[in-house]
mmCIF file of C-alpha atoms in Angstrom:
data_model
loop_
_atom_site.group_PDB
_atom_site.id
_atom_site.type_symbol
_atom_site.label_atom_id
_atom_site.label_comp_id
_atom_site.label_asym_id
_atom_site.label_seq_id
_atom_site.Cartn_x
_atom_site.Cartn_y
_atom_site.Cartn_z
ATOM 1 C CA UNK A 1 -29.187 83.573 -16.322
ATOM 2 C CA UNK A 2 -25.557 83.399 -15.250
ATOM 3 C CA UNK A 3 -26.799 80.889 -12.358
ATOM 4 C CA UNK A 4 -28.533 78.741 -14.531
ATOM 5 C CA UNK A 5 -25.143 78.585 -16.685
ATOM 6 C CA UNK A 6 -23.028 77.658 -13.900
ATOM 7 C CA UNK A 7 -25.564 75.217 -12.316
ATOM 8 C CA UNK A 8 -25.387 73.068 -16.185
ATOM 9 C CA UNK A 9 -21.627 73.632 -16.216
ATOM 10 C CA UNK A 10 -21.334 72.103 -12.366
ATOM 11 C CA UNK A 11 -23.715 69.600 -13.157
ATOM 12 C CA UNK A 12 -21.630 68.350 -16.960
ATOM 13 C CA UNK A 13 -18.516 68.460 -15.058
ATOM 14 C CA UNK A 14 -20.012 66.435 -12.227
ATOM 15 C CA UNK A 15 -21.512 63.951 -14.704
ATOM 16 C CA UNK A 16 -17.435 63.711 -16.103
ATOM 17 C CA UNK A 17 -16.529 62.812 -12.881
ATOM 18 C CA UNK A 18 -18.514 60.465 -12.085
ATOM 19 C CA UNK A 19 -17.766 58.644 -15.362
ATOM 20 C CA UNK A 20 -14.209 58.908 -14.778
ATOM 21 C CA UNK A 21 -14.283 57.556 -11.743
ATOM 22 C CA UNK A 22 -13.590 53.978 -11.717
ATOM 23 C CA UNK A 23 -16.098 51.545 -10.488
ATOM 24 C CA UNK A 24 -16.464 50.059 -7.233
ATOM 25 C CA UNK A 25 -17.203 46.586 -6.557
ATOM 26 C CA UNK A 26 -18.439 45.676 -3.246
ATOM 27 C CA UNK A 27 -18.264 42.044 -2.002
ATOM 28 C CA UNK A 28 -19.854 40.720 1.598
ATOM 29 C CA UNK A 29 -15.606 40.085 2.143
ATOM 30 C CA UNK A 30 -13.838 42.210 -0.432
ATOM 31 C CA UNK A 31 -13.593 45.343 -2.132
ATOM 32 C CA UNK A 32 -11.962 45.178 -5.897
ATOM 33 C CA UNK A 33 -10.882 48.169 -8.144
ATOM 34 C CA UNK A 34 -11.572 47.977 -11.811
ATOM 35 C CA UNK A 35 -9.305 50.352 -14.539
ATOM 36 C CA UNK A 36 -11.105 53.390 -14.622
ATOM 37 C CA UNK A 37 -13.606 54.542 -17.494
ATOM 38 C CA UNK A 38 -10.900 56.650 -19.868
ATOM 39 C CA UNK A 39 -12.282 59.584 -21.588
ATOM 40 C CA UNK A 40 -12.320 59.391 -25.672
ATOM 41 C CA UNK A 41 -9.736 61.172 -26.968
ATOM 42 C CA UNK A 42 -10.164 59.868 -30.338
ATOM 43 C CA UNK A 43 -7.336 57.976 -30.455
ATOM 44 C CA UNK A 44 -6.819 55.163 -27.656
ATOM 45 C CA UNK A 45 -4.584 52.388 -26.587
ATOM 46 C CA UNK A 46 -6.108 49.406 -25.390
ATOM 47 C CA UNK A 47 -4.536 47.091 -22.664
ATOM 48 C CA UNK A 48 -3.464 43.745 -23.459
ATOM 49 C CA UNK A 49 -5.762 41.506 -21.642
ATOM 50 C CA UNK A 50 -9.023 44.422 -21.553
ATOM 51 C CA UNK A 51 -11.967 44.972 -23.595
ATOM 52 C CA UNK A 52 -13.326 47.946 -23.530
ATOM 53 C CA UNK A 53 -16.979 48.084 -24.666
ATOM 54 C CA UNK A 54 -17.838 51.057 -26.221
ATOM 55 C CA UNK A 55 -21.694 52.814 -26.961
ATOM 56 C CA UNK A 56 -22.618 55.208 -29.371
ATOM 57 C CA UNK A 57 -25.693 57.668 -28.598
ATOM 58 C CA UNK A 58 -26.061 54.729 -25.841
ATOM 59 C CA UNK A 59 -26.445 52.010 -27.876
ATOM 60 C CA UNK A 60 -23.881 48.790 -27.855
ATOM 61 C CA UNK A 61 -21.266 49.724 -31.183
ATOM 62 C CA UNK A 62 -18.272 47.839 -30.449
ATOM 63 C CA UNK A 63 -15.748 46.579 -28.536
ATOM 64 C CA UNK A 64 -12.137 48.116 -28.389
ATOM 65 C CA UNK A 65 -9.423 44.979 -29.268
ATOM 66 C CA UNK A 66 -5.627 45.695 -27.675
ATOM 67 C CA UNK A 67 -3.461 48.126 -29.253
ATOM 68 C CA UNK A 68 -4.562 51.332 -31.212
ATOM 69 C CA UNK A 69 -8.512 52.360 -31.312
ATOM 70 C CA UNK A 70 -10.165 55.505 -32.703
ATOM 71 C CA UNK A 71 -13.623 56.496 -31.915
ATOM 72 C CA UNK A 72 -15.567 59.593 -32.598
ATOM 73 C CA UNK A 73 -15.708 62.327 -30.057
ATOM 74 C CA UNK A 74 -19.162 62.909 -28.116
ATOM 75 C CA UNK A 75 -20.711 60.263 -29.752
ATOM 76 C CA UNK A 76 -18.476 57.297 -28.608
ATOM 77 C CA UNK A 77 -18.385 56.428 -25.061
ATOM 78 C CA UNK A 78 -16.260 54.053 -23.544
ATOM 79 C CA UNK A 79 -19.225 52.203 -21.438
ATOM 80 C CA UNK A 80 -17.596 49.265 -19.698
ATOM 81 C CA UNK A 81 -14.032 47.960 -19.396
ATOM 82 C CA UNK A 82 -13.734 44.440 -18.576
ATOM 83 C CA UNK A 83 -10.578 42.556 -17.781
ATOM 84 C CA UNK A 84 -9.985 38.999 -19.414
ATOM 85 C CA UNK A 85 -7.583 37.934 -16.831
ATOM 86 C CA UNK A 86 -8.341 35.386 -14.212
ATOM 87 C CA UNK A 87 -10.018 36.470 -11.289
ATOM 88 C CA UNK A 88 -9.682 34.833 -8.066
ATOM 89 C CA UNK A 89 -12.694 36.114 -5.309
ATOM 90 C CA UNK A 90 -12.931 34.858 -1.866
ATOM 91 C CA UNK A 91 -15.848 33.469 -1.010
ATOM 92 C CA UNK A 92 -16.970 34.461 2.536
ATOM 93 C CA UNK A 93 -17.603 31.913 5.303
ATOM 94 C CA UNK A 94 -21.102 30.600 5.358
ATOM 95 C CA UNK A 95 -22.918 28.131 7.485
ATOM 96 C CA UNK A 96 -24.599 25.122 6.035
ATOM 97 C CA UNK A 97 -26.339 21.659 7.191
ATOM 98 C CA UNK A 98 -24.973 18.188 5.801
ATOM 99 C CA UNK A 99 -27.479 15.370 5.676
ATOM 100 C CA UNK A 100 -26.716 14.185 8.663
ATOM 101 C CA UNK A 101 -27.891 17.521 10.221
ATOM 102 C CA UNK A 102 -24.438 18.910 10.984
ATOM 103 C CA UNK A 103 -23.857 22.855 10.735
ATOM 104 C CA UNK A 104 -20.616 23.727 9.318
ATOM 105 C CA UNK A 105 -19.003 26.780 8.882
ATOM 106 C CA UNK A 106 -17.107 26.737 5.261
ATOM 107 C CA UNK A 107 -15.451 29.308 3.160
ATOM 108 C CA UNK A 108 -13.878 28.358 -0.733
ATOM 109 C CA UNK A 109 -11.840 30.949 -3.041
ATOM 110 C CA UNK A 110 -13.253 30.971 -6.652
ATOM 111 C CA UNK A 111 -11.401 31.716 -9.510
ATOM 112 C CA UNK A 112 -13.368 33.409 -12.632
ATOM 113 C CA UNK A 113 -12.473 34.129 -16.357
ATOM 114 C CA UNK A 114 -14.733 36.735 -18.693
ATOM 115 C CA UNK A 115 -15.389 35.073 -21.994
ATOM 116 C CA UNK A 116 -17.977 37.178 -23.287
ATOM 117 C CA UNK A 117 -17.551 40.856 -22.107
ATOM 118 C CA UNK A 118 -20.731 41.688 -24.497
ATOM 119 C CA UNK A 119 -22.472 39.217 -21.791
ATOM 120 C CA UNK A 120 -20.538 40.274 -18.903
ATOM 121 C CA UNK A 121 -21.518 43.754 -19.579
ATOM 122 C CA UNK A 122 -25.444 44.006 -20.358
ATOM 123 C CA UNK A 123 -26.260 40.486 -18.737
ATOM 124 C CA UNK A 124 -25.934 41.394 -15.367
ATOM 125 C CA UNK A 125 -25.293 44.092 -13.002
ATOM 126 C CA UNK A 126 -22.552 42.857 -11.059
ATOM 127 C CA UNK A 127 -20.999 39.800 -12.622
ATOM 128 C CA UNK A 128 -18.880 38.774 -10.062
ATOM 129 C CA UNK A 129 -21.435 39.674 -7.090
ATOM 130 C CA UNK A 130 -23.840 37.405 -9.155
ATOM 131 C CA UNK A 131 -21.383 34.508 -9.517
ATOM 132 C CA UNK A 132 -20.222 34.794 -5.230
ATOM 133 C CA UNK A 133 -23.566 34.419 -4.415
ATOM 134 C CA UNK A 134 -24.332 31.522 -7.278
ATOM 135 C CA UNK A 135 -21.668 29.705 -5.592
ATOM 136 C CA UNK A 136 -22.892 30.409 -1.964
ATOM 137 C CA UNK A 137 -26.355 28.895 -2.417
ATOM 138 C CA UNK A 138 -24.667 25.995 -4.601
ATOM 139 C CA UNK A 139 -22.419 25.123 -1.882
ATOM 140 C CA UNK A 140 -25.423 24.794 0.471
ATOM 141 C CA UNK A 141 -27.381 22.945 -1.721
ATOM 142 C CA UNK A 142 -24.074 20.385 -2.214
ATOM 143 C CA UNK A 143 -23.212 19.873 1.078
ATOM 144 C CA UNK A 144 -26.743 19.306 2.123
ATOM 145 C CA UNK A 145 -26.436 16.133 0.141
ATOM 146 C CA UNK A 146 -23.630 14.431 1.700
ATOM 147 C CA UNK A 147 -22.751 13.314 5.277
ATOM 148 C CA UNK A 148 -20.316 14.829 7.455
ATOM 149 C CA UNK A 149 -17.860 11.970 6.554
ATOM 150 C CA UNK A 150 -18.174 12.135 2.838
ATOM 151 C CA UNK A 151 -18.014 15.553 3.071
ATOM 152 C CA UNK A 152 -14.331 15.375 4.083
ATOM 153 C CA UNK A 153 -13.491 12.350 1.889
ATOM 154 C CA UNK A 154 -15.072 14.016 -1.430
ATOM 155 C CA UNK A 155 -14.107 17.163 -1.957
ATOM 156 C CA UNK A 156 -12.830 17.148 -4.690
ATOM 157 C CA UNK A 157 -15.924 15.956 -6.064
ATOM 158 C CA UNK A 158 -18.070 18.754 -4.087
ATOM 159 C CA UNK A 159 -15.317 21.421 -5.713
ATOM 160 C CA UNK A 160 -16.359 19.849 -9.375
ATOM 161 C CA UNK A 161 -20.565 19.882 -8.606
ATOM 162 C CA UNK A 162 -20.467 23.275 -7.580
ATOM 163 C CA UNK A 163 -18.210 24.461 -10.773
ATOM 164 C CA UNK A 164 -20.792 22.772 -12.789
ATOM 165 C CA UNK A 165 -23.466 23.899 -11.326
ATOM 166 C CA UNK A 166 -22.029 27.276 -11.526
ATOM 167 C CA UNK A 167 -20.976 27.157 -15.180
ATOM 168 C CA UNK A 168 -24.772 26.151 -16.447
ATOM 169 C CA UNK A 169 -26.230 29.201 -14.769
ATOM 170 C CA UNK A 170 -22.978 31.918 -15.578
ATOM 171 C CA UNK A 171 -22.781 31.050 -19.633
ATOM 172 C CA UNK A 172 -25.682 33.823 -19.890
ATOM 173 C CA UNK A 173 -23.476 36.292 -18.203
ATOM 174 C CA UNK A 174 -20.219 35.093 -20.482
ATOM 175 C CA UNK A 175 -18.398 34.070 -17.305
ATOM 176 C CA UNK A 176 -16.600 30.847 -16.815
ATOM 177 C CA UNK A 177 -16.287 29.740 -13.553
ATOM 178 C CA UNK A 178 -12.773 27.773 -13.642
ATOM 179 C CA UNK A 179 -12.001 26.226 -10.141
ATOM 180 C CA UNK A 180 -13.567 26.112 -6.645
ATOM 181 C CA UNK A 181 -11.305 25.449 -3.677
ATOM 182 C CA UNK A 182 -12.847 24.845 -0.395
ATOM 183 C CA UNK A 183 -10.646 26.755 1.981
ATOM 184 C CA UNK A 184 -11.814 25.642 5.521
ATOM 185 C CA UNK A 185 -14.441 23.618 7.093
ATOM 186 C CA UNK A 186 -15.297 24.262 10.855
ATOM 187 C CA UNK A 187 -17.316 21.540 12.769
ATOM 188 C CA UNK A 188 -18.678 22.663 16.235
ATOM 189 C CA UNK A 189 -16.813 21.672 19.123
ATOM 190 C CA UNK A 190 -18.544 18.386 20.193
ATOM 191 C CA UNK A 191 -18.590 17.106 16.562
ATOM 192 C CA UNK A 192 -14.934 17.817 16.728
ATOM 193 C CA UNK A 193 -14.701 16.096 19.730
ATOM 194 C CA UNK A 194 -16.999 13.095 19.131
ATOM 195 C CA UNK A 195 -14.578 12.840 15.436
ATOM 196 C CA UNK A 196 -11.709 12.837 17.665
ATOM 197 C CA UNK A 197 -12.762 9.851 19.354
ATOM 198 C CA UNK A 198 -14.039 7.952 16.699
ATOM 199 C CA UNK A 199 -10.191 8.644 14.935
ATOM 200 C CA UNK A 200 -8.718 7.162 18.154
ATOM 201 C CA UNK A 201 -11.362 4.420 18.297
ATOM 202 C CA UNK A 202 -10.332 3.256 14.653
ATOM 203 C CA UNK A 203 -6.847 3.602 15.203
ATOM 204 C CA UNK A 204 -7.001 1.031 18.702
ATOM 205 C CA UNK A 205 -9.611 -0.727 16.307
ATOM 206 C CA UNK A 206 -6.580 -1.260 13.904
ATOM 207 C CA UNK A 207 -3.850 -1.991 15.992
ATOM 208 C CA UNK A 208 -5.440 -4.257 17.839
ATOM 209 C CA UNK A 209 -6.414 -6.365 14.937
ATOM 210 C CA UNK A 210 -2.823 -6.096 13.476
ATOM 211 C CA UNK A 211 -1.966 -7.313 16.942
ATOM 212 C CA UNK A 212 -3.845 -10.698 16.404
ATOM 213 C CA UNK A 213 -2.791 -10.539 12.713
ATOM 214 C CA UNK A 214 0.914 -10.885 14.058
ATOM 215 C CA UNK A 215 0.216 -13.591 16.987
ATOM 216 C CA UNK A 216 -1.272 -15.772 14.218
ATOM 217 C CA UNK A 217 1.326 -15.162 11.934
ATOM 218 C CA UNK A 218 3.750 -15.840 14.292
ATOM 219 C CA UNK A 219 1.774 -19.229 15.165
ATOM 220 C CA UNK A 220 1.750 -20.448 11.472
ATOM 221 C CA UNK A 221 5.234 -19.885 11.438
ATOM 222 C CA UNK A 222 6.435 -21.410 14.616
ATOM 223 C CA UNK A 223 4.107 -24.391 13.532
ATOM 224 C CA UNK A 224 5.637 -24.786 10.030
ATOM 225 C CA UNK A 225 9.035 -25.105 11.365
ATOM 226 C CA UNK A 226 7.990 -27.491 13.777
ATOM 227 C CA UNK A 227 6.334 -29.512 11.093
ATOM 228 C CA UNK A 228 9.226 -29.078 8.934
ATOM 229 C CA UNK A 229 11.642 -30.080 11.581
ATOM 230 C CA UNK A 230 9.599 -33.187 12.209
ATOM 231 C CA UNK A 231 9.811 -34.104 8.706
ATOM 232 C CA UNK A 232 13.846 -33.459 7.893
ATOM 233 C CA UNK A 233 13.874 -35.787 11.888
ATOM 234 C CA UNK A 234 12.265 -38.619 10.205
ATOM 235 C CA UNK A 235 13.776 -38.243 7.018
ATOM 236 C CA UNK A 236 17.025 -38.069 8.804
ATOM 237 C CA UNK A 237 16.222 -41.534 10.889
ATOM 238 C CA UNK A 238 14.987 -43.362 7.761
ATOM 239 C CA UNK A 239 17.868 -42.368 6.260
ATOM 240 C CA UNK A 240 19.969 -43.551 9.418
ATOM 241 C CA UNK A 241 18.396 -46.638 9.703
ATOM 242 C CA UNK A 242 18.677 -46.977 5.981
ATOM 243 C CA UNK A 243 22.782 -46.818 6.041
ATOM 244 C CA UNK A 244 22.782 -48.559 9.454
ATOM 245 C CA UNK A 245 20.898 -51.522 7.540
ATOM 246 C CA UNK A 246 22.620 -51.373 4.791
ATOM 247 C CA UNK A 247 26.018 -51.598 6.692
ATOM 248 C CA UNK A 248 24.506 -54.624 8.786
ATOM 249 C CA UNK A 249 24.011 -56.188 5.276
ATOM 250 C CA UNK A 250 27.593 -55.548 3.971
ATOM 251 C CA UNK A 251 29.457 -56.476 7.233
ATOM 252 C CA UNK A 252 27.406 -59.786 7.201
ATOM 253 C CA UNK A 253 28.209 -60.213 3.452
ATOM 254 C CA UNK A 254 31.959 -59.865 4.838
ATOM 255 C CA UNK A 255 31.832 -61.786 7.553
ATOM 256 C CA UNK A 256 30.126 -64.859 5.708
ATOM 257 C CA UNK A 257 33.126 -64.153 2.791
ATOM 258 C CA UNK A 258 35.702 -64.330 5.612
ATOM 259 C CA UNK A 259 34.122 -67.456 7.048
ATOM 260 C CA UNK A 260 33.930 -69.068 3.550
ATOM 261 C CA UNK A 261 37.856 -68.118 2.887
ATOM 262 C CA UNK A 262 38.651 -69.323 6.203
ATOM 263 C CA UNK A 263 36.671 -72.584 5.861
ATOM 264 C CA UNK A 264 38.417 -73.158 2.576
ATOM 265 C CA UNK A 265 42.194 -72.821 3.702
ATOM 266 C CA UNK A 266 40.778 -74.774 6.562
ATOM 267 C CA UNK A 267 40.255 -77.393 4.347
ATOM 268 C CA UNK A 268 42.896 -77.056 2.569
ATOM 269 C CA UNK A 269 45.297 -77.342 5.182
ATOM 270 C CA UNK A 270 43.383 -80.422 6.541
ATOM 271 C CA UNK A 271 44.002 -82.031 3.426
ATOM 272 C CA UNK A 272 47.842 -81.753 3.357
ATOM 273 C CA UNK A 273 49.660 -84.463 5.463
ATOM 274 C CA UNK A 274 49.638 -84.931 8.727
ATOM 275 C CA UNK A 275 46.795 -82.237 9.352
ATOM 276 C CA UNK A 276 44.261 -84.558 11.300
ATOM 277 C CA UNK A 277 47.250 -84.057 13.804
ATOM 278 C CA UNK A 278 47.534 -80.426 13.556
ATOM 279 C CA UNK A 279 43.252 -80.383 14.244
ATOM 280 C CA UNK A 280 44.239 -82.168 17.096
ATOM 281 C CA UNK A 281 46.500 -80.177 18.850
ATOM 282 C CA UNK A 282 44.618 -77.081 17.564
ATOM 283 C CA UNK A 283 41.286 -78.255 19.548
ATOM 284 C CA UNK A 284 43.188 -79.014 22.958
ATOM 285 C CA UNK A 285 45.321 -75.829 22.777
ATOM 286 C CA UNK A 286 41.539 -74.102 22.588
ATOM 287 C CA UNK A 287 40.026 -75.985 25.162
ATOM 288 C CA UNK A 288 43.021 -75.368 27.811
ATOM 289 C CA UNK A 289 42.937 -71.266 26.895
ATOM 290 C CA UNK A 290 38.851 -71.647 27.377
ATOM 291 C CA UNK A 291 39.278 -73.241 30.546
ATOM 292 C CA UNK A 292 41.272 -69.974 31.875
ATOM 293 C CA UNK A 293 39.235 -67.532 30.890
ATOM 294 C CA UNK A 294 36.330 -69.202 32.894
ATOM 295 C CA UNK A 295 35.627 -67.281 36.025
ATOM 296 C CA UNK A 296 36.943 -64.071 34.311
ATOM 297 C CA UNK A 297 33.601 -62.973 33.293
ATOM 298 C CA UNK A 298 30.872 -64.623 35.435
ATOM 299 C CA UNK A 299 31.043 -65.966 39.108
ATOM 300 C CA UNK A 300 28.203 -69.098 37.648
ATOM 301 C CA UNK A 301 30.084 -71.468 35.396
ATOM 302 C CA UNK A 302 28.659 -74.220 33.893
ATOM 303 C CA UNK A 303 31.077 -77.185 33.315
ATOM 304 C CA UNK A 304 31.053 -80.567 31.366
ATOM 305 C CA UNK A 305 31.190 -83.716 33.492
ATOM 306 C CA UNK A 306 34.548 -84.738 31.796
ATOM 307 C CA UNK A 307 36.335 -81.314 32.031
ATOM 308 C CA UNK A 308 39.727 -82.331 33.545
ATOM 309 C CA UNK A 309 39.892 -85.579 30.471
ATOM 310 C CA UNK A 310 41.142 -83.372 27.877
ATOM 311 C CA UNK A 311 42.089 -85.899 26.117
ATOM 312 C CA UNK A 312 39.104 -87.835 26.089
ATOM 313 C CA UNK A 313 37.245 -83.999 24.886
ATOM 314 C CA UNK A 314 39.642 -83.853 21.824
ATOM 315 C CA UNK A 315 39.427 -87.226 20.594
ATOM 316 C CA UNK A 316 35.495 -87.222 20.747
ATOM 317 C CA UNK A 317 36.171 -84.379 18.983
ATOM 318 C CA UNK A 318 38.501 -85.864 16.054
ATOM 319 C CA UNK A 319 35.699 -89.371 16.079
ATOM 320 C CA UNK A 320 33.425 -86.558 14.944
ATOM 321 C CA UNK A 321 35.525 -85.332 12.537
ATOM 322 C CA UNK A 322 36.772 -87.959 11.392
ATOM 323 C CA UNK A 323 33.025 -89.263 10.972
ATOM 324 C CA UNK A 324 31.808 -86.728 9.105
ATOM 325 C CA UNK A 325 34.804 -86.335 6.859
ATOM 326 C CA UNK A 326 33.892 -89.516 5.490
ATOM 327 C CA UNK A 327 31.226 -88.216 4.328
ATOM 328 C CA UNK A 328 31.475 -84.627 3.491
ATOM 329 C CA UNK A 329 35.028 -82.530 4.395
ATOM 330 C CA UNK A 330 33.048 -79.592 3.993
ATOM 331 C CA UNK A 331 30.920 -80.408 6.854
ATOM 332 C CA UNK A 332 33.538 -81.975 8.790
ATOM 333 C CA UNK A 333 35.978 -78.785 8.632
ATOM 334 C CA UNK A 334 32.373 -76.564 9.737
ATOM 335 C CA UNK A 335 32.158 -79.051 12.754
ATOM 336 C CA UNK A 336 35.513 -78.448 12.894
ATOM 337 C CA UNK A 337 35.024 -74.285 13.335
ATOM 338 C CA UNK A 338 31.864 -75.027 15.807
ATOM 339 C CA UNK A 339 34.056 -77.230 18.202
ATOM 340 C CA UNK A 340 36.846 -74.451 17.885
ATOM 341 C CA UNK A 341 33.923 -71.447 19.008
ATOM 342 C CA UNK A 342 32.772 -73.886 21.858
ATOM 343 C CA UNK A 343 36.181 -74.124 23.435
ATOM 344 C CA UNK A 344 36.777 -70.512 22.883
ATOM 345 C CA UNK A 345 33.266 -69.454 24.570
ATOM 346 C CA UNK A 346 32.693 -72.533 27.358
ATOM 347 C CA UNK A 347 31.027 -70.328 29.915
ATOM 348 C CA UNK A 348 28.411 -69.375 27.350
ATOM 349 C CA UNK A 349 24.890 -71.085 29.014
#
């Protein structure tokens, strides 16, 4: 009798035990500690941040909310204790095949939030065991949709499918899965290697077309100034020949003003008395200072048949004059000039 006492006594305070013993969580990479089961005591304190889900005669009663709780001894039970923080799990490396049938070796950290702890409690065993492997078989299933390229360029796109995928299938367990971070992706070697050389082939790829991008850069340019240069040459020559011309124009303008003055006092001067005599000894003092300057300039000299009778030279000179004045002493005084430019210039052909 006194063996069958002690063997229900061992065996109540072995059932205590094992319900105050906290619960164990194993993980393929982790092991995780939840708070311990407390014992009712009647009156309880709850943790901020903890529900504690409580059963009477084993049924679901109630949950515990933070701060001061009182339950009824031996027929209250504190069942589960869940924590409502945010829980980060590692997800362990795992192989998968892209679509372009490339293994990879990938790994992700998952963070987790309890919504429901009614849910989390009595919809599944092992919430977070449930969720690591829902996001193991997800992240197969997503990377065997994209390439090995897009699989690097997108994701943050994978991270997003696999949360949603995740979230449809955890709302039954009152979990929401908040973020997936892909840790690390390992390629085998010769992928590695073959990416390595398609990196370097791009890069050559781009340098060599910024290369020729320069050169004909640099040949536009060169080729606009030259074009421009040719342009400002020809506007400067127009603009040269322009002002030359228009010089030309005004030192003609003076010249034939000069000649006109000098033609008038010319005239003028003819006019006054004794002036035919002044012609006269104007023309022969010319024609003696003509005659030399002749072999000054030119060794071929061409000479009048008459050159030594000057005075026979200036008074065909003055008949001429004299002739004309008759007539016009305009013209006579511009016959006048002509005779005067002869003498000065006789070697002229």
């Amino acid at each position: 009798m006194m063996l069958r006492t002690l063997s229900r006594t061992s065996g109540a305070l072995l059932r205590q035990t094992q319900r105050a013993t906290p619960r164990l969580w194993v993980l393929p990479a982790q092991q995780r500690w939840a708070s311990s089961l407390p014992v009712n005591t009647v009156v309880l304190f709850v943790p901020q941040q903890e529900a504690w889900v409580v059963e009477r005669m084993g049924r679901f009663h109630r949950i515990l909310e933070p701060g001061l709780n009182f339950l009824i001894p031996i027929l209250d039970r504190i069942r589960y204790v869940q924590s409502l923080k945010e829980i980060v799990i590692d997800v362990p490396e795992q192989s998968a095949v892209s679509l372009d049938n490339v293994t990879l070796q990938i790994d992700g950290v998952l963070y987790l939030r309890i919504l429901d702890p009614f849910k989390a409690s009595y919809g599944v065993e092992d919430p977070e065991y449930a969720v690591t492997q829902l996001a193991q078989t997800t992240m197969r299933s997503e990377l065997g949709k994209l390439t090995l390229d897009k699989v690097f360029r997108e994701r943050e796109c994978l991270n997003s499918n696999i949360v949603h995928s995740i979230n449809q299938a955890s709302d039954e367990w009152g979990i929401r899965c908040l973020r997936y971070e892909i840790k690390d992706i390992h390629v085998p070697p010769r992928v590695k290697e073959s990416m390595q050389m398609q990196v370097e082939a791009e890069r050559k790829k781009r340098a060599t077309v910024l290369e020729s991008e320069g050169t004909r850069e640099a040949a536009i340019n060169v080729a606009e100034g030259r074009k421009q240069a040719q342009i400002l040459a020809s506007e400067g020559q127009k603009a040269e020949q322009i002002n030359k011309a228009s010089g030309e124009a005004q030192a003609i303008l003076a010249k034939a003003e000069a000649k006109a003055k000098a033609i008038g006092m010319l005239s003028d001067a003819l006019t006054e008395q004794n002036g035919g005599a002044a012609a006269s000894l104007s023309v022969a003092e010319q024609y003696v200072s003509a005659f030399s300057n002749l072999a000054k300039e030119s060794n071929t000299i061409l000479l009048p048949s008459s050159a030594g009778d000057i005075s026979g030279m200036v008074t065909q000179a003055m008949t001429i004059y004299g002739t004309l004045a008759k007539s016009s002493p305009k013209a006579a005084v511009a016959v006048l000039e002509e005779k005067s430019d002869n003498f000065r210039c006789p070697s002229s052909p």
